[in-house]
Short mmCIF file of C-alpha atoms in Angstrom, two decimals:
data_model
loop_
_atom_site.label_atom_id
_atom_site.label_comp_id
_atom_site.label_asym_id
_atom_site.label_seq_id
_atom_site.Cartn_x
_atom_site.Cartn_y
_atom_site.Cartn_z
CA UNK A 1 70.72 32.81 31.76
CA UNK A 2 71.14 35.80 29.32
CA UNK A 3 72.93 38.13 29.06
CA UNK A 4 73.17 41.27 27.20
CA UNK A 5 76.16 42.47 24.39
CA UNK A 6 77.03 43.84 20.93
CA UNK A 7 77.39 40.97 18.44
CA UNK A 8 80.95 41.80 17.74
CA UNK A 9 81.90 41.46 21.58
CA UNK A 10 83.28 37.93 22.18
CA UNK A 11 80.94 35.58 23.78
CA UNK A 12 81.70 33.15 26.48
CA UNK A 13 81.48 30.05 23.71
CA UNK A 14 81.57 31.69 20.97
CA UNK A 15 83.68 33.58 18.11
CA UNK A 16 82.13 37.25 17.50
CA UNK A 17 80.46 37.62 14.51
CA UNK A 18 82.80 38.16 11.54
CA UNK A 19 82.17 41.55 9.30
CA UNK A 20 82.40 41.76 6.02
CA UNK A 21 85.59 42.02 5.61
CA UNK A 22 86.47 39.07 8.28
CA UNK A 23 89.61 36.80 7.37
CA UNK A 24 88.99 34.08 5.50
CA UNK A 25 90.75 31.86 7.92
CA UNK A 26 88.62 33.11 11.29
CA UNK A 27 86.09 32.88 8.95
CA UNK A 28 86.25 29.02 8.63
CA UNK A 29 86.38 28.98 12.32
CA UNK A 30 82.97 30.83 12.57
CA UNK A 31 79.65 28.09 12.81
CA UNK A 32 78.15 27.65 9.30
CA UNK A 33 75.33 27.43 9.83
CA UNK A 34 75.43 30.90 12.22
CA UNK A 35 77.48 32.93 9.26
CA UNK A 36 74.75 32.16 6.56
CA UNK A 37 72.23 34.06 9.07
CA UNK A 38 74.51 37.05 8.96
CA UNK A 39 75.04 37.30 6.19
CA UNK A 40 71.42 37.80 5.09
CA UNK A 41 70.73 40.19 8.31
CA UNK A 42 74.32 41.96 6.87
CA UNK A 43 71.96 42.67 3.31
CA UNK A 44 68.85 44.25 5.72
CA UNK A 45 71.27 46.23 7.35
CA UNK A 46 74.34 46.87 6.55
CA UNK A 47 75.21 49.23 8.56
CA UNK A 48 74.88 47.48 12.16
CA UNK A 49 77.29 45.21 11.36
CA UNK A 50 77.52 44.13 14.85
CA UNK A 51 73.32 44.79 16.88
CA UNK A 52 73.10 44.50 20.49
CA UNK A 53 72.61 40.67 21.34
CA UNK A 54 71.07 38.59 23.62
CA UNK A 55 73.08 35.40 24.63
CA UNK A 56 72.51 32.12 26.26
CA UNK A 57 75.11 32.46 28.82
CA UNK A 58 74.94 28.27 28.75
CA UNK A 59 74.08 27.49 25.81
CA UNK A 60 71.74 25.03 24.88
CA UNK A 61 74.27 22.07 23.97
CA UNK A 62 76.02 22.35 26.97
CA UNK A 63 72.41 21.78 29.42
CA UNK A 64 71.14 25.67 29.47
CA UNK A 65 67.61 26.00 29.58
CA UNK A 66 67.81 28.70 26.62
CA UNK A 67 67.23 26.72 23.18
CA UNK A 68 68.18 30.45 21.38
CA UNK A 69 72.11 31.14 20.95
CA UNK A 70 71.03 34.22 19.91
CA UNK A 71 68.94 36.57 19.28
CA UNK A 72 70.11 40.22 17.35
CA UNK A 73 68.32 43.17 17.83
CA UNK A 74 68.38 45.80 15.37
CA UNK A 75 66.34 49.39 14.26
CA UNK A 76 64.67 49.37 11.32
CA UNK A 77 63.78 52.81 10.34
CA UNK A 78 60.66 51.93 8.41
CA UNK A 79 59.01 53.21 5.67
CA UNK A 80 56.37 56.43 7.23
CA UNK A 81 55.72 57.25 3.28
CA UNK A 82 54.07 53.04 3.34
CA UNK A 83 52.59 53.63 7.01
CA UNK A 84 55.63 51.43 8.35
CA UNK A 85 56.91 53.10 11.90
CA UNK A 86 60.34 52.73 12.62
CA UNK A 87 60.54 50.05 14.87
CA UNK A 88 63.12 47.10 16.85
CA UNK A 89 63.73 44.14 14.51
CA UNK A 90 64.27 40.72 16.26
CA UNK A 91 66.00 38.04 15.19
CA UNK A 92 66.92 34.44 16.66
CA UNK A 93 69.90 32.06 16.03
CA UNK A 94 69.56 28.46 17.02
CA UNK A 95 65.78 27.13 15.96
CA UNK A 96 67.77 26.13 13.02
CA UNK A 97 71.33 24.66 12.57
CA UNK A 98 73.85 26.67 13.61
CA UNK A 99 76.76 23.95 13.67
CA UNK A 100 76.41 20.92 11.92
CA UNK A 101 78.33 18.67 14.28
CA UNK A 102 74.84 17.02 15.22
CA UNK A 103 75.37 19.01 18.43
CA UNK A 104 71.74 19.94 19.00
CA UNK A 105 69.90 18.97 15.26
CA UNK A 106 71.11 15.54 13.46
CA UNK A 107 72.51 16.96 9.84
CA UNK A 108 69.52 15.45 7.16
CA UNK A 109 71.26 16.80 4.27
CA UNK A 110 71.24 20.84 2.40
CA UNK A 111 68.46 19.75 1.30
CA UNK A 112 66.20 19.98 3.77
CA UNK A 113 65.93 21.93 6.78
CA UNK A 114 68.56 22.87 8.32
CA UNK A 115 67.73 21.93 11.81
CA UNK A 116 63.42 22.40 12.64
CA UNK A 117 63.84 24.94 9.11
CA UNK A 118 62.65 29.08 11.00
CA UNK A 119 64.52 31.28 12.81
CA UNK A 120 61.39 33.54 14.50
CA UNK A 121 62.03 37.11 14.00
CA UNK A 122 59.39 39.94 15.61
CA UNK A 123 58.68 43.63 14.91
CA UNK A 124 58.43 46.00 17.89
CA UNK A 125 56.87 49.68 17.65
CA UNK A 126 59.70 51.47 18.72
CA UNK A 127 58.52 54.11 21.17
CA UNK A 128 59.29 58.23 21.07
CA UNK A 129 62.25 59.11 22.81
CA UNK A 130 63.57 55.45 22.97
CA UNK A 131 67.70 54.77 22.69
CA UNK A 132 67.91 51.15 23.34
CA UNK A 133 65.18 48.40 22.12
CA UNK A 134 64.05 46.82 25.20
CA UNK A 135 64.33 42.81 25.95
CA UNK A 136 61.65 40.73 27.08
CA UNK A 137 61.23 39.56 23.40
CA UNK A 138 64.07 37.27 23.13
CA UNK A 139 62.47 35.41 26.35
CA UNK A 140 59.32 35.42 24.41
CA UNK A 141 60.98 34.25 20.92
CA UNK A 142 63.15 31.75 24.24
CA UNK A 143 59.71 30.44 25.22
CA UNK A 144 59.09 29.92 21.94
CA UNK A 145 61.08 27.66 20.83
CA UNK A 146 60.99 25.92 24.37
CA UNK A 147 57.58 24.31 23.70
CA UNK A 148 59.05 23.62 19.98
CA UNK A 149 62.30 22.04 21.12
CA UNK A 150 60.66 19.77 23.85
CA UNK A 151 57.26 19.18 21.82
CA UNK A 152 59.27 18.87 18.22
CA UNK A 153 56.51 20.36 16.61
CA UNK A 154 57.52 23.25 14.04
CA UNK A 155 55.26 26.80 13.46
CA UNK A 156 53.85 27.70 10.18
CA UNK A 157 52.72 30.84 8.23
CA UNK A 158 48.97 31.73 9.93
CA UNK A 159 49.96 29.18 12.78
CA UNK A 160 48.71 31.12 15.85
CA UNK A 161 49.80 30.66 19.77
CA UNK A 162 47.61 31.11 23.17
CA UNK A 163 49.29 32.75 25.36
CA UNK A 164 47.24 34.48 27.97
CA UNK A 165 48.61 36.78 29.29
CA UNK A 166 50.77 40.77 28.17
CA UNK A 167 53.30 39.55 26.05
CA UNK A 168 55.20 41.78 27.78
CA UNK A 169 53.80 41.17 31.49
CA UNK A 170 52.42 44.59 31.50
CA UNK A 171 48.25 45.84 31.78
CA UNK A 172 48.54 44.89 27.66
CA UNK A 173 45.46 43.76 25.21
CA UNK A 174 48.39 41.87 23.45
CA UNK A 175 48.26 38.79 24.92
CA UNK A 176 48.66 35.79 21.57
CA UNK A 177 50.29 35.35 19.26
CA UNK A 178 50.11 34.78 15.26
CA UNK A 179 53.27 33.94 13.06
CA UNK A 180 53.82 34.93 9.20
CA UNK A 181 56.53 35.11 6.91
CA UNK A 182 59.04 38.34 7.86
CA UNK A 183 57.99 40.61 4.83
CA UNK A 184 62.30 40.97 4.31
CA UNK A 185 63.77 38.54 5.33
CA UNK A 186 64.52 35.51 2.57
CA UNK A 187 65.05 32.29 2.53
CA UNK A 188 68.84 31.06 3.57
CA UNK A 189 70.42 28.52 1.88
CA UNK A 190 73.07 27.27 4.64
CA UNK A 191 75.39 24.28 4.55
CA UNK A 192 73.34 22.38 6.40
CA UNK A 193 69.67 23.33 4.47
CA UNK A 194 67.60 25.67 4.27
CA UNK A 195 66.23 28.55 7.20
CA UNK A 196 63.29 30.44 6.74
CA UNK A 197 61.92 33.33 8.86
CA UNK A 198 58.66 33.05 10.90
CA UNK A 199 57.69 36.98 12.30
CA UNK A 200 55.75 36.89 15.52
CA UNK A 201 52.56 39.09 15.61
CA UNK A 202 50.97 40.50 18.86
CA UNK A 203 47.47 40.22 18.31
CA UNK A 204 44.37 40.75 20.71
CA UNK A 205 42.31 38.29 21.86
CA UNK A 206 39.75 38.72 19.61
CA UNK A 207 41.36 38.77 17.25
CA UNK A 208 42.83 35.11 18.43
CA UNK A 209 38.96 34.05 18.57
CA UNK A 210 39.15 35.35 15.38
CA UNK A 211 41.85 33.25 14.00
CA UNK A 212 40.47 30.31 15.54
CA UNK A 213 37.43 30.52 14.31
CA UNK A 214 38.22 31.43 10.72
CA UNK A 215 41.45 31.44 9.33
CA UNK A 216 45.01 33.16 10.75
CA UNK A 217 45.56 33.66 7.11
CA UNK A 218 42.47 35.81 6.98
CA UNK A 219 43.24 37.28 10.16
CA UNK A 220 46.46 38.14 9.22
CA UNK A 221 45.20 40.21 5.83
CA UNK A 222 43.03 42.22 7.91
CA UNK A 223 46.32 43.40 10.30
CA UNK A 224 48.08 43.91 7.13
CA UNK A 225 44.73 46.36 6.22
CA UNK A 226 44.83 48.34 9.83
CA UNK A 227 48.02 50.77 10.02
CA UNK A 228 47.64 51.17 13.65
CA UNK A 229 47.49 47.11 14.32
CA UNK A 230 50.21 46.13 12.25
CA UNK A 231 49.77 47.40 8.79
CA UNK A 232 52.49 46.29 5.49
CA UNK A 233 55.50 44.88 8.28
CA UNK A 234 52.57 44.22 10.69
CA UNK A 235 54.95 45.47 13.56
CA UNK A 236 53.45 44.78 16.83
CA UNK A 237 52.52 48.34 18.78
CA UNK A 238 52.71 47.12 22.49
CA UNK A 239 50.24 49.75 23.75
CA UNK A 240 47.39 49.21 21.47
CA UNK A 241 44.06 49.97 22.80
CA UNK A 242 41.70 48.65 20.27
CA UNK A 243 41.04 45.86 18.40
CA UNK A 244 41.00 45.84 14.18
CA UNK A 245 36.88 44.94 15.38
CA UNK A 246 36.98 48.45 17.66
CA UNK A 247 38.86 49.88 14.37
CA UNK A 248 36.72 49.03 12.63
CA UNK A 249 33.18 47.63 13.22
CA UNK A 250 32.44 46.02 9.94
CA UNK A 251 35.19 43.53 9.77
CA UNK A 252 34.03 40.98 11.69
CA UNK A 253 30.78 41.10 9.82
CA UNK A 254 31.49 41.62 6.00
CA UNK A 255 34.60 39.77 6.45
CA UNK A 256 35.61 37.26 9.28
CA UNK A 257 31.42 35.71 9.21
CA UNK A 258 31.70 35.53 5.66
CA UNK A 259 35.01 34.22 5.55
CA UNK A 260 34.17 31.26 8.29
CA UNK A 261 30.23 30.70 5.58
CA UNK A 262 32.57 30.36 2.75
CA UNK A 263 35.65 28.35 4.08
CA UNK A 264 34.64 27.24 7.46
CA UNK A 265 38.09 27.12 9.57
CA UNK A 266 41.75 25.62 8.78
CA UNK A 267 42.68 24.77 12.38
CA UNK A 268 42.97 21.68 12.13
CA UNK A 269 43.67 21.04 16.20
CA UNK A 270 44.84 22.34 19.50
CA UNK A 271 46.93 20.93 21.94
CA UNK A 272 44.60 21.30 24.95
CA UNK A 273 43.22 19.95 28.81
CA UNK A 274 40.58 17.24 27.50
CA UNK A 275 40.10 13.55 27.92
CA UNK A 276 37.52 10.76 27.02
CA UNK A 277 36.56 7.58 28.53
CA UNK A 278 34.98 4.45 27.25
CA UNK A 279 31.36 4.18 29.21
CA UNK A 280 30.61 1.05 27.26
CA UNK A 281 33.64 -1.27 29.25
CA UNK A 282 33.66 -1.45 33.54
CA UNK A 283 36.35 0.87 34.93
CA UNK A 284 37.47 -3.00 36.31
CA UNK A 285 38.50 -4.24 32.98
CA UNK A 286 42.26 -2.67 33.10
CA UNK A 287 43.31 -4.57 30.01
CA UNK A 288 42.68 -3.29 26.33
CA UNK A 289 39.81 -0.73 28.19
CA UNK A 290 39.82 3.12 28.44
CA UNK A 291 42.13 5.21 26.46
CA UNK A 292 42.45 6.79 29.95
CA UNK A 293 44.06 4.20 32.15
CA UNK A 294 43.80 4.82 36.20
CA UNK A 295 47.28 3.93 37.76
CA UNK A 296 51.24 4.67 36.89
CA UNK A 297 51.56 2.37 33.35
CA UNK A 298 49.09 4.08 31.49
CA UNK A 299 48.80 3.21 27.64
CA UNK A 300 50.62 5.38 25.88
CA UNK A 301 50.95 6.89 22.21
CA UNK A 302 52.32 4.70 19.45
CA UNK A 303 55.28 6.33 17.21
CA UNK A 304 52.64 6.26 14.28
CA UNK A 305 49.51 7.15 15.46
CA UNK A 306 51.75 10.11 17.39
CA UNK A 307 53.25 10.95 13.84
CA UNK A 308 49.65 10.62 12.68
CA UNK A 309 48.46 13.22 14.94
CA UNK A 310 51.13 15.53 14.36
CA UNK A 311 51.08 15.77 10.45
CA UNK A 312 46.82 16.64 11.46
CA UNK A 313 48.07 19.87 13.38
CA UNK A 314 50.31 20.41 10.96
CA UNK A 315 48.41 20.48 7.90
CA UNK A 316 45.79 23.04 10.08
CA UNK A 317 46.45 25.05 7.13
CA UNK A 318 45.96 23.51 4.32
CA UNK A 319 42.37 23.56 2.17
CA UNK A 320 42.08 19.85 0.55
CA UNK A 321 39.19 19.45 -1.44
CA UNK A 322 39.05 15.18 -0.07
CA UNK A 323 40.25 15.92 3.55
CA UNK A 324 42.00 13.00 4.28
CA UNK A 325 43.73 11.56 7.45
CA UNK A 326 47.50 10.99 7.53
CA UNK A 327 47.72 6.81 7.35
CA UNK A 328 48.39 5.17 10.86
CA UNK A 329 50.56 3.02 8.99
CA UNK A 330 53.18 5.35 6.71
CA UNK A 331 54.52 2.80 3.67
CA UNK A 332 58.27 2.60 2.82
CA UNK A 333 59.71 1.75 -0.48
CA UNK A 334 63.27 2.78 -1.76
CA UNK A 335 63.67 3.98 1.69
CA UNK A 336 61.55 7.03 1.52
CA UNK A 337 58.62 7.82 4.01
CA UNK A 338 55.42 8.79 1.72
CA UNK A 339 51.71 8.98 2.79
CA UNK A 340 49.15 7.49 0.99
CA UNK A 341 45.62 8.06 1.13
CA UNK A 342 44.14 4.67 2.51
CA UNK A 343 40.40 3.02 2.38
CA UNK A 344 39.76 2.49 6.24
CA UNK A 345 40.06 -0.95 4.96
CA UNK A 346 43.91 -0.90 3.85
CA UNK A 347 44.77 1.12 6.09
CA UNK A 348 44.43 -0.93 8.86
CA UNK A 349 45.04 -4.33 7.38
CA UNK A 350 48.67 -2.97 6.85
CA UNK A 351 49.09 -1.79 9.77
CA UNK A 352 48.22 -5.00 11.42
CA UNK A 353 49.92 -6.82 9.10
CA UNK A 354 53.29 -4.40 8.28
CA UNK A 355 54.46 -2.79 11.81
CA UNK A 356 57.18 -4.28 13.42
CA UNK A 357 56.93 -3.07 16.69
CA UNK A 358 54.53 -5.77 19.20
CA UNK A 359 52.47 -2.50 20.37
CA UNK A 360 51.21 -1.33 16.77
CA UNK A 361 49.28 -4.69 16.55
CA UNK A 362 46.85 -2.61 19.31
CA UNK A 363 43.60 -3.74 17.25
CA UNK A 364 41.11 -1.08 16.58
CA UNK A 365 38.36 -0.92 18.81
CA UNK A 366 34.81 -0.15 17.70
CA UNK A 367 32.92 1.56 21.43
CA UNK A 368 29.20 1.70 22.60
CA UNK A 369 28.90 4.76 24.49
CA UNK A 370 32.17 8.07 25.61
CA UNK A 371 32.39 10.15 27.45
CA UNK A 372 34.18 13.87 26.14
CA UNK A 373 36.25 16.27 29.09
CA UNK A 374 37.62 20.03 28.37
CA UNK A 375 38.39 22.27 30.08
CA UNK A 376 36.62 25.41 29.35
CA UNK A 377 39.49 26.75 27.10
CA UNK A 378 39.23 22.87 25.07
CA UNK A 379 35.61 23.39 25.02
CA UNK A 380 34.78 26.68 24.16
CA UNK A 381 36.39 25.76 20.47
CA UNK A 382 33.43 22.23 19.51
CA UNK A 383 31.28 25.20 17.69
CA UNK A 384 34.28 25.70 16.29
CA UNK A 385 35.36 22.23 15.62
CA UNK A 386 31.35 21.69 14.90
CA UNK A 387 30.66 24.66 12.95
CA UNK A 388 34.36 25.55 10.81
CA UNK A 389 35.07 21.53 10.65
CA UNK A 390 33.07 18.99 10.45
CA UNK A 391 29.97 21.52 8.55
CA UNK A 392 33.27 21.68 5.76
CA UNK A 393 33.42 18.00 5.37
CA UNK A 394 37.10 18.44 7.53
CA UNK A 395 38.34 16.74 10.80
CA UNK A 396 39.60 17.86 14.48
CA UNK A 397 42.08 16.95 16.60
CA UNK A 398 42.53 17.81 20.75
CA UNK A 399 45.76 16.26 21.56
CA UNK A 400 46.05 16.39 25.66
CA UNK A 401 48.82 18.08 26.64
CA UNK A 402 48.67 16.49 30.49
CA UNK A 403 48.54 12.64 29.10
CA UNK A 404 49.27 10.44 26.23
CA UNK A 405 45.55 10.42 24.34
CA UNK A 406 43.63 12.20 21.94
CA UNK A 407 40.50 13.07 20.25
CA UNK A 408 40.11 13.47 16.86
CA UNK A 409 36.18 14.27 15.61
CA UNK A 410 35.63 13.35 12.10
CA UNK A 411 33.52 13.89 9.40
CA UNK A 412 31.25 11.20 7.05
CA UNK A 413 33.69 12.94 3.99
CA UNK A 414 37.03 12.57 6.09
CA UNK A 415 38.72 9.51 4.40
CA UNK A 416 41.21 7.61 6.41
CA UNK A 417 39.44 7.62 9.53
CA UNK A 418 38.87 4.05 11.47
CA UNK A 419 35.72 5.16 13.12
CA UNK A 420 32.42 4.62 10.55
CA UNK A 421 28.80 5.48 10.41
CA UNK A 422 28.21 2.38 11.88
CA UNK A 423 30.79 2.30 14.10
CA UNK A 424 31.08 6.36 15.60
CA UNK A 425 32.94 6.10 17.89
CA UNK A 426 36.37 3.86 17.90
CA UNK A 427 39.72 4.08 19.57
CA UNK A 428 43.22 2.60 18.64
CA UNK A 429 45.34 2.47 21.82
CA UNK A 430 44.64 6.73 23.37
CA UNK A 431 43.41 7.57 20.06
CA UNK A 432 39.96 8.31 20.10
CA UNK A 433 37.81 8.97 16.76
CA UNK A 434 33.91 10.41 16.51
CA UNK A 435 32.72 10.36 13.84
CA UNK A 436 29.81 12.89 13.39
CA UNK A 437 26.69 12.79 11.32
CA UNK A 438 25.41 16.49 10.04
CA UNK A 439 22.13 15.69 11.09
CA UNK A 440 24.00 15.40 14.42
CA UNK A 441 26.42 18.10 14.58
CA UNK A 442 23.43 20.73 13.69
CA UNK A 443 21.74 19.17 16.62
CA UNK A 444 24.64 18.96 18.54
CA UNK A 445 25.02 23.51 18.00
CA UNK A 446 22.47 23.79 18.79
CA UNK A 447 22.54 22.54 22.46
CA UNK A 448 26.42 23.82 22.74
CA UNK A 449 25.55 27.14 21.88
CA UNK A 450 25.69 28.61 25.77
CA UNK A 451 29.69 27.33 24.90
CA UNK A 452 30.58 30.73 22.57
CA UNK A 453 29.39 32.23 25.80
CA UNK A 454 31.53 30.13 28.16
CA UNK A 455 32.19 33.48 30.94
CA UNK A 456 28.28 32.69 31.78
CA UNK A 457 28.06 29.98 33.04
CA UNK A 458 29.50 28.01 36.34
CA UNK A 459 31.82 24.34 36.20
CA UNK A 460 31.53 21.67 36.45
CA UNK A 461 28.39 21.79 32.72
CA UNK A 462 27.57 18.99 31.34
CA UNK A 463 25.51 17.99 28.01
CA UNK A 464 24.65 14.06 27.20
CA UNK A 465 23.05 12.89 24.72
CA UNK A 466 21.59 9.12 25.52
CA UNK A 467 20.22 7.99 22.21
CA UNK A 468 24.04 8.88 20.74
CA UNK A 469 25.31 7.13 24.04
CA UNK A 470 27.39 10.25 23.95
CA UNK A 471 28.65 12.73 26.88
CA UNK A 472 30.72 15.79 26.99
CA UNK A 473 31.85 17.83 30.19
CA UNK A 474 33.73 21.23 30.92
CA UNK A 475 35.37 20.42 33.63
CA UNK A 476 37.96 23.18 36.11
CA UNK A 477 41.37 23.38 35.10
CA UNK A 478 42.79 21.02 38.25
CA UNK A 479 40.59 18.27 36.75
CA UNK A 480 43.57 17.31 34.68
CA UNK A 481 46.08 18.19 36.97
CA UNK A 482 45.49 15.40 39.06
CA UNK A 483 47.34 12.13 38.82
CA UNK A 484 44.11 10.49 36.86
CA UNK A 485 44.47 12.06 33.69
#
């Protein structure tokens, strides 16, 4: 639960925000990380020392459900001459380390990121006659913060969030989000590390799909050029009824389609409803067999596998001239962890020779035949995976949100993979890698063409390539919600 109050009013667990003339003794009692972010807010809004603030009644570190201690809401007059309308500016407090005493975040020093290294912001167009900011954006920010705390996946500029619901629970077409650097908030050096500010940008479904197929930064740049769709400061207007492609039909073909053809997609992976089976081994052979284990004790991804997959997703915005999967077993030197770009041979040798935890000794298995399973939303991304990633020499990962497993598609140009052209299907515990040649990718794109219009077919849907010993099924969501997955 949360309450709305001026930030200058005392809360149940935190003192009021200090103003520019706060006594030194009081300032010393105020959480230093919080004080540093307030300083940046005061720089931007010197005339609003006590903005309205949504605050968690029971703080996260006291067992409350909301990770953000506060969300401050400021009135920004914009700049009419620059097509920047008046709007409400929301700023979160809690993804970074506010306290420095390990109550929420582990303090790791001043040189690195503070907590998760960022706070969220949001700019909402002010409606005519609106005297106070709506509070629903604060709950939206809490929802994103819960995802970050629970998954430990951080956000980066250009990331997208599939929300599948109007952000304000209305009938709006703005149902998804992109993230970008806040155009006014500057990075802050706090006593507990650096904090940057990532702004949420509301987008339509068609704009989300284009960001997935091409890249988020490209779509953000297009939104900046269309005043009613965001303009220079990417201000969200929940009343916007048209996509940028309906406003300017030339954008799709001249910018997005050409961008996909030239650049491919920067989306390197998604969290999804997916599963896989090893068809080359009988189901009753439970020892070192299928990655989707039936029963109450499924094999779990190792910590190193999980970190590699997380790093793969985190690097989605990077364009590498020579794509490399992060190694399974990072090497340690002088107490620091760094990633190598290993050959397949030495990455596997290091995995078996230097691992300490017995689970890390799970051998990499070559599989003869596999069955991939996706829900409709995940399946619709397969053409993107093939055309936007593998045909450009890159990789793409599906990380299951319903089970502890992952599927990574790799092209022949990706180093560090344990799937090879000789053995294109390989598994390390519940992590499956599939290497597809360019010729097979082109064949799959032809056979999977109807996935680009998923609303036109009925589930379940099955595709099979017997000569390649590969089967793909598109299944209803309920299949993945069962205990078997």
